[in-house]
Coordinates of C-alpha atoms and ligand atoms in Angstrom, one line a residue:
M1 CA 95.3 146.9 254.0
S2 CA 96.9 146.7 250.6
Q3 CA 97.7 149.7 248.5
V4 CA 94.9 148.7 246.1
N5 CA 92.2 149.1 248.8
E6 CA 93.4 152.6 249.7
E7 CA 92.2 154.0 246.4
R8 CA 88.8 155.7 246.3
I9 CA 87.4 152.8 244.3
P10 CA 89.0 149.5 245.5
N11 CA 90.0 147.5 242.5
N12 CA 92.3 144.9 241.1
V13 CA 92.1 146.3 237.5
H14 CA 95.0 148.8 237.9
L15 CA 92.5 151.7 237.7
S16 CA 95.1 154.3 238.7
D17 CA 97.0 153.4 235.4
D18 CA 94.1 154.7 233.4
K19 CA 93.4 158.2 234.7
K20 CA 90.5 158.9 232.2
L21 CA 88.6 155.8 233.2
Q22 CA 89.4 156.4 236.9
R23 CA 88.0 160.0 236.7
A24 CA 84.9 158.8 234.9
L25 CA 84.2 156.2 237.5
E26 CA 85.0 158.6 240.3
A27 CA 82.5 161.0 238.7
W28 CA 79.8 158.2 238.7
Q29 CA 80.6 157.3 242.3
P30 CA 78.7 160.2 244.0
N31 CA 75.7 159.6 241.8
Y32 CA 75.7 155.9 242.9
I33 CA 76.0 156.9 246.6
Q34 CA 73.1 159.3 246.1
W35 CA 71.1 156.5 244.5
W36 CA 71.9 154.2 247.5
R37 CA 70.8 156.9 249.9
D38 CA 67.6 157.6 248.0
M39 CA 66.7 154.0 246.9
G40 CA 68.7 151.7 249.2
P41 CA 67.4 150.3 252.5
V42 CA 65.0 152.7 254.3
G43 CA 66.5 153.6 257.7
F44 CA 69.7 151.9 259.0
Q45 CA 72.0 154.0 256.9
E46 CA 73.8 155.3 260.0
D47 CA 73.9 151.9 261.8
Q48 CA 77.0 149.8 262.1
V49 CA 76.4 146.5 260.2
F50 CA 78.6 143.4 260.3
L51 CA 79.3 143.0 256.6
R52 CA 81.5 141.0 254.3
T53 CA 83.4 143.2 251.8
A54 CA 85.2 141.8 248.8
I55 CA 88.9 143.0 249.0
S56 CA 90.6 140.7 246.4
V57 CA 89.9 137.6 244.4
E58 CA 92.2 135.2 246.4
P59 CA 90.1 132.1 247.1
D60 CA 91.2 132.0 250.8
G61 CA 91.1 135.7 251.6
W62 CA 88.8 137.5 249.3
A63 CA 86.5 138.9 251.9
N64 CA 86.8 141.0 255.0
F65 CA 84.2 140.9 257.8
D66 CA 83.7 144.0 259.9
Y67 CA 81.3 146.6 261.1
V68 CA 80.6 149.3 258.5
K69 CA 77.9 151.9 257.9
M70 CA 76.3 150.9 254.6
P71 CA 76.9 154.2 252.7
D72 CA 80.6 153.8 253.6
Y73 CA 80.7 150.2 252.2
R74 CA 83.8 149.8 250.0
W75 CA 82.2 148.9 246.7
G76 CA 85.0 147.7 244.5
I77 CA 85.8 146.4 241.1
F78 CA 87.2 142.9 241.1
L79 CA 87.8 140.6 238.1
A80 CA 88.7 137.0 238.6
D81 CA 92.3 136.2 237.5
P82 CA 92.7 135.7 233.7
V83 CA 92.8 132.1 232.5
H84 CA 96.1 131.7 230.5
N85 CA 95.5 131.2 226.8
R86 CA 91.7 131.1 227.2
T87 CA 89.8 130.3 224.0
I88 CA 86.2 130.9 222.9
A89 CA 84.0 128.3 224.6
C90 CA 81.2 128.0 222.1
G91 CA 79.7 129.0 218.8
D92 CA 81.1 129.7 215.3
D93 CA 84.5 130.9 216.6
Y94 CA 84.9 128.0 219.1
G95 CA 88.6 127.5 220.0
K96 CA 89.8 130.9 218.8
P97 CA 91.4 133.3 221.3
V98 CA 89.0 135.2 223.5
W99 CA 88.6 139.0 223.1
Q100 CA 90.1 141.6 225.4
Q101 CA 88.3 144.4 223.5
V102 CA 84.7 144.5 222.2
P103 CA 84.6 143.5 218.5
G104 CA 82.7 146.2 216.5
E105 CA 80.1 143.8 215.2
H106 CA 79.1 142.7 218.7
R107 CA 79.2 146.0 220.4
N108 CA 75.5 146.7 220.6
T109 CA 74.5 143.2 221.6
L110 CA 77.2 143.0 224.3
R111 CA 76.3 146.4 225.6
R112 CA 72.6 145.3 225.8
L113 CA 73.5 142.1 227.7
I114 CA 75.7 144.0 230.2
V115 CA 73.0 146.7 230.7
T116 CA 70.3 144.0 231.2
Q117 CA 72.5 142.2 233.8
G118 CA 73.4 145.5 235.4
D119 CA 69.8 146.7 235.6
T120 CA 68.7 143.7 237.8
E121 CA 71.2 144.6 240.5
P122 CA 69.9 148.0 241.7
A123 CA 66.4 146.8 240.9
S124 CA 66.6 144.2 243.5
V125 CA 67.9 146.6 246.1
E126 CA 64.9 148.9 245.3
Q127 CA 62.5 146.0 245.6
Q128 CA 63.8 145.1 249.1
R129 CA 64.3 148.6 250.5
L130 CA 61.4 148.4 253.0
L131 CA 62.2 145.0 254.4
G132 CA 64.4 146.2 257.3
Q133 CA 61.3 147.7 258.8
S134 CA 59.8 144.2 259.4
C135 CA 62.8 141.9 260.0
P136 CA 62.3 138.6 261.9
S137 CA 65.7 139.0 263.6
V138 CA 68.9 140.9 263.6
Y139 CA 70.7 137.9 262.0
D140 CA 68.2 138.2 259.1
L141 CA 68.5 142.0 259.0
R142 CA 72.2 141.7 258.5
N143 CA 71.8 139.1 255.7
L144 CA 69.3 141.4 253.9
F145 CA 71.9 144.2 254.0
Q146 CA 74.7 141.8 252.9
V147 CA 72.7 140.8 249.9
N148 CA 71.8 144.5 249.2
V149 CA 75.4 145.8 249.3
E150 CA 76.6 143.0 247.1
E151 CA 74.0 143.7 244.5
G152 CA 75.3 147.2 244.6
R153 CA 78.8 145.8 244.0
H154 CA 77.5 143.8 241.1
L155 CA 76.1 147.0 239.6
W156 CA 79.7 148.4 239.9
A157 CA 81.0 145.3 238.1
M158 CA 78.7 146.1 235.1
V159 CA 79.3 149.8 235.2
Y160 CA 83.1 149.2 235.1
L161 CA 82.6 147.3 231.8
L162 CA 80.4 150.0 230.4
H163 CA 82.8 152.7 231.2
S164 CA 85.9 150.9 230.2
H165 CA 84.7 149.4 226.9
F166 CA 81.8 151.3 225.5
G167 CA 82.8 155.0 225.5
R168 CA 80.3 157.7 225.7
D169 CA 77.2 155.4 225.2
G170 CA 78.5 153.2 228.0
R171 CA 78.7 156.2 230.3
E172 CA 75.2 157.2 229.4
E173 CA 74.0 153.6 230.1
A174 CA 75.7 153.8 233.5
E175 CA 73.8 156.9 234.3
A176 CA 70.5 155.4 233.1
L177 CA 71.1 152.4 235.4
L178 CA 70.7 154.8 238.3
E179 CA 67.6 156.4 236.8
R180 CA 65.2 153.5 236.1
R181 CA 63.2 152.5 239.1
S182 CA 61.7 149.1 240.0
G183 CA 57.9 149.2 239.5
D184 CA 57.9 152.7 238.1
E185 CA 55.3 152.9 235.3
N186 CA 57.3 155.6 233.4
K187 CA 60.8 154.3 233.8
P188 CA 60.6 150.6 234.9
R189 CA 63.5 148.2 235.3
L190 CA 64.1 146.1 232.2
L191 CA 63.0 142.6 233.2
G192 CA 59.6 141.5 234.5
A193 CA 60.4 140.0 237.9
F194 CA 62.4 143.1 238.9
N195 CA 59.3 145.3 238.8
E196 CA 57.4 143.1 241.2
P197 CA 57.0 144.3 244.8
C198 CA 59.0 142.3 247.4
T199 CA 57.8 143.8 250.6
D200 CA 57.5 140.8 253.0
W201 CA 60.0 138.4 254.2
L202 CA 58.4 135.3 252.7
S203 CA 58.7 137.0 249.3
F204 CA 62.3 138.0 250.1
F205 CA 63.3 134.4 250.9
M206 CA 61.5 133.1 247.7
F207 CA 63.2 135.9 245.7
T208 CA 66.7 135.0 247.0
F209 CA 66.0 131.3 246.4
F210 CA 64.4 131.5 242.9
T211 CA 65.3 134.9 241.4
D212 CA 68.9 135.0 242.6
R213 CA 69.2 131.5 241.2
D214 CA 68.3 132.9 237.8
G215 CA 71.2 135.3 238.5
K216 CA 73.5 132.3 239.1
Y217 CA 72.6 130.7 235.8
Q218 CA 72.8 133.9 233.8
L219 CA 76.2 134.6 235.4
L220 CA 77.4 131.1 234.6
S221 CA 76.3 131.6 231.0
L222 CA 78.1 135.0 230.8
A223 CA 81.1 133.5 232.5
E224 CA 81.5 131.5 229.2
S225 CA 81.6 134.7 227.2
A226 CA 84.2 135.3 224.5
F227 CA 84.5 138.9 225.9
D228 CA 87.0 138.0 228.5
P229 CA 86.5 141.0 230.9
L230 CA 82.8 140.0 231.1
S231 CA 83.7 136.4 231.8
R232 CA 86.2 137.4 234.5
T233 CA 83.9 139.8 236.3
T234 CA 80.9 137.4 236.3
R235 CA 83.1 134.5 237.6
F236 CA 83.9 136.6 240.7
M237 CA 80.3 137.7 241.1
L238 CA 79.3 134.1 241.4
T239 CA 81.4 133.8 244.6
E240 CA 79.1 136.4 246.3
E241 CA 75.9 135.1 244.7
A242 CA 76.2 131.8 246.5
H243 CA 75.5 133.5 249.9
H244 CA 72.3 135.1 248.4
M245 CA 70.9 131.7 247.5
F246 CA 71.9 130.4 250.9
V247 CA 69.8 133.2 252.5
G248 CA 66.8 132.1 250.4
E249 CA 67.2 128.3 250.8
T250 CA 67.8 128.4 254.6
G251 CA 65.2 131.2 255.0
I252 CA 62.4 129.1 253.6
L253 CA 63.8 126.0 255.4
R254 CA 63.4 127.8 258.7
V255 CA 59.9 128.9 257.9
V256 CA 58.9 125.4 256.8
D257 CA 60.6 124.0 259.9
R258 CA 58.8 126.3 262.3
T259 CA 55.4 125.7 260.8
A260 CA 55.8 121.9 260.5
S261 CA 57.2 121.5 264.0
K262 CA 54.3 123.5 265.5
M263 CA 51.8 121.6 263.5
K264 CA 53.2 118.4 265.0
E265 CA 53.4 119.8 268.5
H266 CA 49.8 121.0 268.4
K267 CA 48.5 118.1 266.3
I268 CA 46.9 120.4 263.8
E269 CA 46.6 120.3 260.0
R270 CA 44.1 122.9 258.8
P271 CA 45.7 126.1 257.5
D272 CA 43.2 128.2 259.6
D273 CA 44.5 126.5 262.8
V274 CA 48.1 127.1 261.7
R275 CA 47.3 130.8 261.2
K276 CA 45.8 131.0 264.6
L277 CA 49.2 130.2 266.0
G278 CA 50.7 133.1 264.0
L279 CA 52.5 130.9 261.6
I280 CA 52.7 130.7 257.8
D281 CA 50.6 127.7 256.6
L282 CA 52.1 125.4 254.0
P283 CA 49.5 126.0 251.3
T284 CA 50.3 129.7 251.5
M285 CA 54.0 128.9 251.1
Q286 CA 53.1 126.9 248.0
K287 CA 51.4 129.9 246.5
Y288 CA 54.4 132.2 247.1
L289 CA 56.6 129.5 245.6
N290 CA 54.4 129.3 242.5
L291 CA 54.6 133.0 242.1
W292 CA 58.3 133.6 242.5
Y293 CA 59.3 130.4 240.6
T294 CA 57.3 131.3 237.6
L295 CA 58.3 135.0 237.6
S296 CA 61.9 133.7 237.7
L297 CA 61.3 131.2 234.8
D298 CA 60.3 134.1 232.7
L299 CA 63.8 135.7 233.2
F300 CA 65.4 133.0 231.0
G301 CA 63.6 134.5 227.9
G302 CA 61.6 132.7 225.2
E303 CA 61.9 129.0 224.7
I304 CA 62.5 129.5 221.1
S305 CA 64.8 132.5 220.7
S306 CA 66.8 133.8 217.8
N307 CA 68.4 136.2 220.3
A308 CA 69.7 133.2 222.2
A309 CA 70.9 131.5 219.0
N310 CA 72.8 134.6 218.0
Y311 CA 74.4 135.0 221.5
F312 CA 75.6 131.4 221.4
A313 CA 76.8 131.6 217.7
A314 CA 78.8 134.7 218.5
G315 CA 80.2 133.2 221.7
L316 CA 78.7 136.0 223.8
K317 CA 76.8 133.6 226.1
G318 CA 77.5 129.9 226.6
R319 CA 75.6 127.2 228.4
A320 CA 76.2 126.9 232.2
K321 CA 79.6 125.2 232.6
E322 CA 80.0 124.8 228.8
A323 CA 82.9 122.4 229.3
Q324 CA 80.4 119.7 230.5
Y325 CA 79.0 119.5 226.9
E326 CA 80.7 117.6 224.1
D327 CA 79.6 119.7 221.1
H328 CA 80.3 123.4 221.6
V329 CA 79.1 124.4 218.1
A330 CA 75.6 123.0 218.5
L331 CA 74.8 123.3 214.8
T332 CA 73.3 119.9 214.4
G333 CA 71.2 119.0 217.5
T334 CA 67.6 119.7 218.2
Y335 CA 65.6 120.2 221.3
G336 CA 62.0 118.9 221.7
I337 CA 59.5 121.4 223.0
D338 CA 55.8 120.8 223.7
R339 CA 53.5 123.7 223.1
I340 CA 50.0 124.7 222.3
Q341 CA 49.4 125.5 218.6
D342 CA 46.0 126.2 217.1
G343 CA 44.5 125.2 220.4
K344 CA 46.2 121.8 220.5
M345 CA 49.3 120.5 222.4
T346 CA 52.0 119.8 219.8
H347 CA 55.6 118.6 219.9
E348 CA 58.2 120.6 218.0
D349 CA 61.9 119.8 217.4
V350 CA 63.7 123.2 217.5
P351 CA 67.3 123.7 216.3
L352 CA 69.4 123.5 219.5
R353 CA 70.9 127.0 219.2
N354 CA 67.4 128.5 219.2
A355 CA 66.6 126.5 222.4
M356 CA 69.6 127.7 224.5
N357 CA 67.3 129.6 226.9
E358 CA 65.4 126.4 227.5
V359 CA 68.6 124.4 228.0
L360 CA 69.7 126.9 230.7
R361 CA 66.2 126.8 232.2
D362 CA 66.5 123.0 232.4
E363 CA 69.6 123.3 234.6
Y364 CA 67.9 125.9 236.7
V365 CA 64.8 123.8 237.3
E366 CA 66.9 120.8 238.4
D367 CA 68.9 123.0 240.8
A368 CA 65.7 124.6 242.2
Q369 CA 64.2 121.1 242.7
R370 CA 67.2 120.1 244.9
G371 CA 66.3 122.9 247.3
V372 CA 62.6 122.1 247.3
D373 CA 63.5 118.5 248.1
K374 CA 65.4 119.7 251.2
W375 CA 62.4 121.7 252.4
N376 CA 60.2 118.6 251.9
R377 CA 62.6 116.4 253.9
T378 CA 62.2 118.8 256.8
I379 CA 58.4 118.7 256.5
A380 CA 58.5 114.9 256.4
E381 CA 60.9 114.7 259.4
H382 CA 58.1 116.4 261.4
G383 CA 55.7 113.8 260.1
I384 CA 53.5 116.3 258.3
P385 CA 51.8 114.9 255.1
F386 CA 52.5 117.9 252.8
V387 CA 54.8 118.2 249.8
L388 CA 55.9 121.5 248.2
K389 CA 56.0 121.2 244.4
L390 CA 57.5 123.2 241.6
P391 CA 54.6 123.9 239.2
S392 CA 54.8 123.0 235.5
R393 CA 57.0 125.5 233.6
R394 CA 53.9 126.3 231.5
F395 CA 51.9 127.6 234.5
H396 CA 51.6 131.4 235.0
R397 CA 54.0 132.5 232.3
N398 CA 54.4 135.9 230.8
V399 CA 57.3 135.4 228.5
G400 CA 57.7 132.8 225.7
I401 CA 55.5 130.3 224.0
H402 CA 53.3 129.6 227.0
A403 CA 52.6 133.3 227.7
N404 CA 49.0 134.5 227.6
L405 CA 47.8 130.9 227.6
F406 CA 46.1 129.1 230.6
F407 CA 47.5 126.1 232.4
D408 CA 47.0 124.6 235.8
P409 CA 50.1 124.0 238.0
E410 CA 50.4 120.5 236.5
G411 CA 50.7 122.1 233.1
T412 CA 47.3 120.9 231.8
P413 CA 45.7 123.4 229.4
I414 CA 42.6 125.0 230.8
T415 CA 40.2 127.8 229.8
K416 CA 40.6 131.3 230.9
E417 CA 37.4 130.9 233.0
Q418 CA 38.8 127.8 234.7
Y419 CA 42.0 129.6 235.4
E420 CA 40.2 132.6 236.8
A421 CA 38.1 130.4 239.0
K422 CA 41.1 128.6 240.5
K423 CA 43.7 131.3 240.5
D424 CA 43.2 132.1 244.1
Q425 CA 44.1 128.6 245.1
W426 CA 47.4 128.8 243.2
L427 CA 48.8 132.3 243.6
P428 CA 48.8 134.6 246.7
T429 CA 45.6 136.5 247.1
E430 CA 45.4 140.0 248.6
A431 CA 44.1 138.3 251.8
D432 CA 47.2 136.0 251.9
K433 CA 49.5 138.9 251.4
T434 CA 47.7 140.9 254.1
Y435 CA 48.0 137.9 256.5
V436 CA 51.7 137.3 255.8
K437 CA 52.4 141.0 256.3
S438 CA 50.4 141.0 259.5
L439 CA 53.0 138.7 261.0
M440 CA 55.7 141.1 260.3
T441 CA 54.4 144.4 261.6
K442 CA 56.8 144.5 264.6
P443 CA 60.4 144.3 263.5
I444 CA 62.8 142.5 265.8
Y445 CA 65.8 144.5 266.7
D446 CA 66.8 142.6 269.8
P447 CA 69.6 140.2 268.9
K448 CA 68.3 137.7 271.5
Q449 CA 64.9 137.4 269.8
M450 CA 63.4 135.6 266.8
A451 CA 60.0 136.2 265.2
N452 CA 57.4 133.6 266.0
W453 CA 56.9 132.5 262.4
I454 CA 60.5 131.3 261.7
S455 CA 63.0 129.0 263.4
A456 CA 66.4 130.2 264.5
P457 CA 69.2 129.5 262.1
K458 CA 71.5 126.6 263.0
Q459 CA 74.5 128.9 263.1
G460 CA 75.6 132.5 262.9
I461 CA 77.8 134.3 260.5
K462 CA 81.6 133.8 260.3
G463 CA 81.8 131.9 263.6
R464 CA 79.7 134.5 265.5
A465 CA 76.7 133.3 267.6
V466 CA 73.2 133.5 266.2
D467 CA 72.3 136.2 268.7
F468 CA 75.4 138.3 267.9
E469 CA 74.7 142.0 267.5
Y470 CA 75.0 141.9 263.7
V471 CA 73.4 145.3 263.4
R472 CA 74.0 148.0 266.0
H473 CA 70.6 149.7 265.6
E474 CA 69.6 152.7 267.6
V475 CA 65.9 152.4 268.1
Ligands
BYC501 N1 61.0 140.6 231.1 O1 64.5 136.1 222.7 P1 63.9 136.4 224.0 C1 70.3 138.6 238.4 C2 62.5 140.4 226.2 S1 69.1 137.9 237.4 C3 60.9 141.5 230.1 O2 62.7 135.6 224.5 P2 66.4 136.6 225.1 C4 69.8 139.0 239.8 C5 63.9 140.4 225.5 O3 64.7 141.4 226.1 C6 70.0 137.6 235.8 N2 61.3 141.3 228.9 O4 64.9 136.5 225.1 C7 68.9 138.2 240.5 C8 63.5 140.5 224.1 O5 63.4 141.9 223.8 P3 63.5 142.4 222.2 C9 70.0 138.9 234.9 C10 61.9 140.1 228.6 O6 66.8 137.9 224.5 C11 68.5 138.6 241.7 C12 62.2 139.9 223.9 O7 61.6 139.8 225.2 N3 70.9 138.7 233.8 O8 71.4 138.7 238.1 O9 67.0 135.4 224.5 C13 69.0 139.8 242.3 C14 62.4 138.5 223.3 O10 63.5 137.9 223.9 C15 62.1 139.1 229.5 C16 70.5 138.5 232.6 O11 69.3 138.5 232.3 C17 61.6 139.4 230.8 N4 61.6 138.4 231.8 O12 66.7 136.4 226.6 C18 69.9 140.6 241.6 C19 71.5 138.2 231.5 N5 62.7 138.1 228.9 O13 64.9 141.9 221.8 C20 70.3 140.1 240.3 C21 71.5 139.1 230.4 C22 62.9 138.4 227.7 O14 62.4 141.8 221.5 N6 70.2 139.0 229.6 N7 62.4 139.7 227.4 O15 63.4 143.9 222.4 C23 70.0 138.1 228.7 O16 70.8 137.2 228.5 C24 68.7 138.1 227.9 O17 68.4 139.4 227.7 C25 67.5 137.4 228.6 C26 66.4 137.3 227.6 C27 67.9 136.0 229.1 C28 67.0 138.2 229.8

């Protein structure tokens, strides 16, 4: 193991050269571990888990796979290598050199963006802390913990920036990141979706597919930041994020595959008959999809946003893969938005900068559709006439111009009464949640077994078999 990794906090940022910063982070570390023990996965803390740990940013050797007890995980600080002569990717200062330090005029805004990003990471661990108690297999249990420890590392990534660039208020924000709690009325997490319960595995797979994908797009957008340390840290976070979305995409694929194959085998179509076999029926999956997709759409912020315009103008956030666009200043274009005004659907052309949240959401929707298409191909391969659909982005929104209005999943405006009357067909009901949870009351800790409601994965992790003992759990 390299010298770097023998330090108390593994890093590639020469932490030992800055004793003050090193001491401050080493003082935060025990509080973080305490938070992990209090709010991380319930149980399993003394088990050996086969986990990937980031050890460098080298493309062909960045991770080490081995058994580790979660509280001993080596959470480290890794920034992607600097890009030589990197210049500002967008906005008013397009083409000027990027900043290695935070400019005074952007200090508050940058701190807020970093805190918002940082807040989602522990929030998701808190949301998922009970899932180990109902896992469908040891393979899935390990993937859950992999996601959890890496969200913990992403918190470290943001806390490093707060400590190294924002002085005392940065340190205070780092403490506050360990104090807010997902779903707590008095000290909730900052963004809506991160206060929603995620206590069954269908929700977990939807979350890692839809909500982690918001993470991907927000990180892509922050990777374009003129504040170079933020760009470098988010670029490396994206490497880990890919696995989280894989967990969601393949998780749902396996649920869909299991249900559709059994529907074919038993020649059944009615959801009740599917449930009699202990499987998750496709209309219920559609409801969970509707919920997590729309909660995740909210995470992009308002469609028309002066915040987004200011971030772009200042070069704090760009569009995903900003280089793919021709005009990086975006002062002239407009973006067409359909919205209800005075009770009527109207069309509005918004200055492009103010629509940057919507531009990012467009890319997200397209990417999400690609995964849904895969699920549908699997359903079709079994000859089942059912298609999962992304609902309209106006449906069930709590943030932006469609919030507090009523639309059906096709995006057609309806009355509150019509919405209330149909809501149970579109979103999971208490009865649906109870049913889904009833399938997961007995966790599977035997590596040779898989829950009835999900197919086995095609392959295991890092060349290991699917039934490898990914978690050595003492029952
Ligand atoms: N819930 O102009 P607006 C991830 C607030 S996920 C509650 O519309 P803006 C991960 C907003 O703060 C990625 N409040 O929005 C995934 C503002 O408040 P003020 C996380 C919300 O500012 C899975 C007001 O509404 N990263 O990494 O353009 C597992 C009007 O704001 C919400 C980031 O989010 C909401 N959903 O955009 C683990 C990146 N949305 O100013 C991890 C950093 C908006 O009126 N954050 N508000 O007090 C940002 O870039 C922006 O803050 C947002 C909002 C895109 C979130």
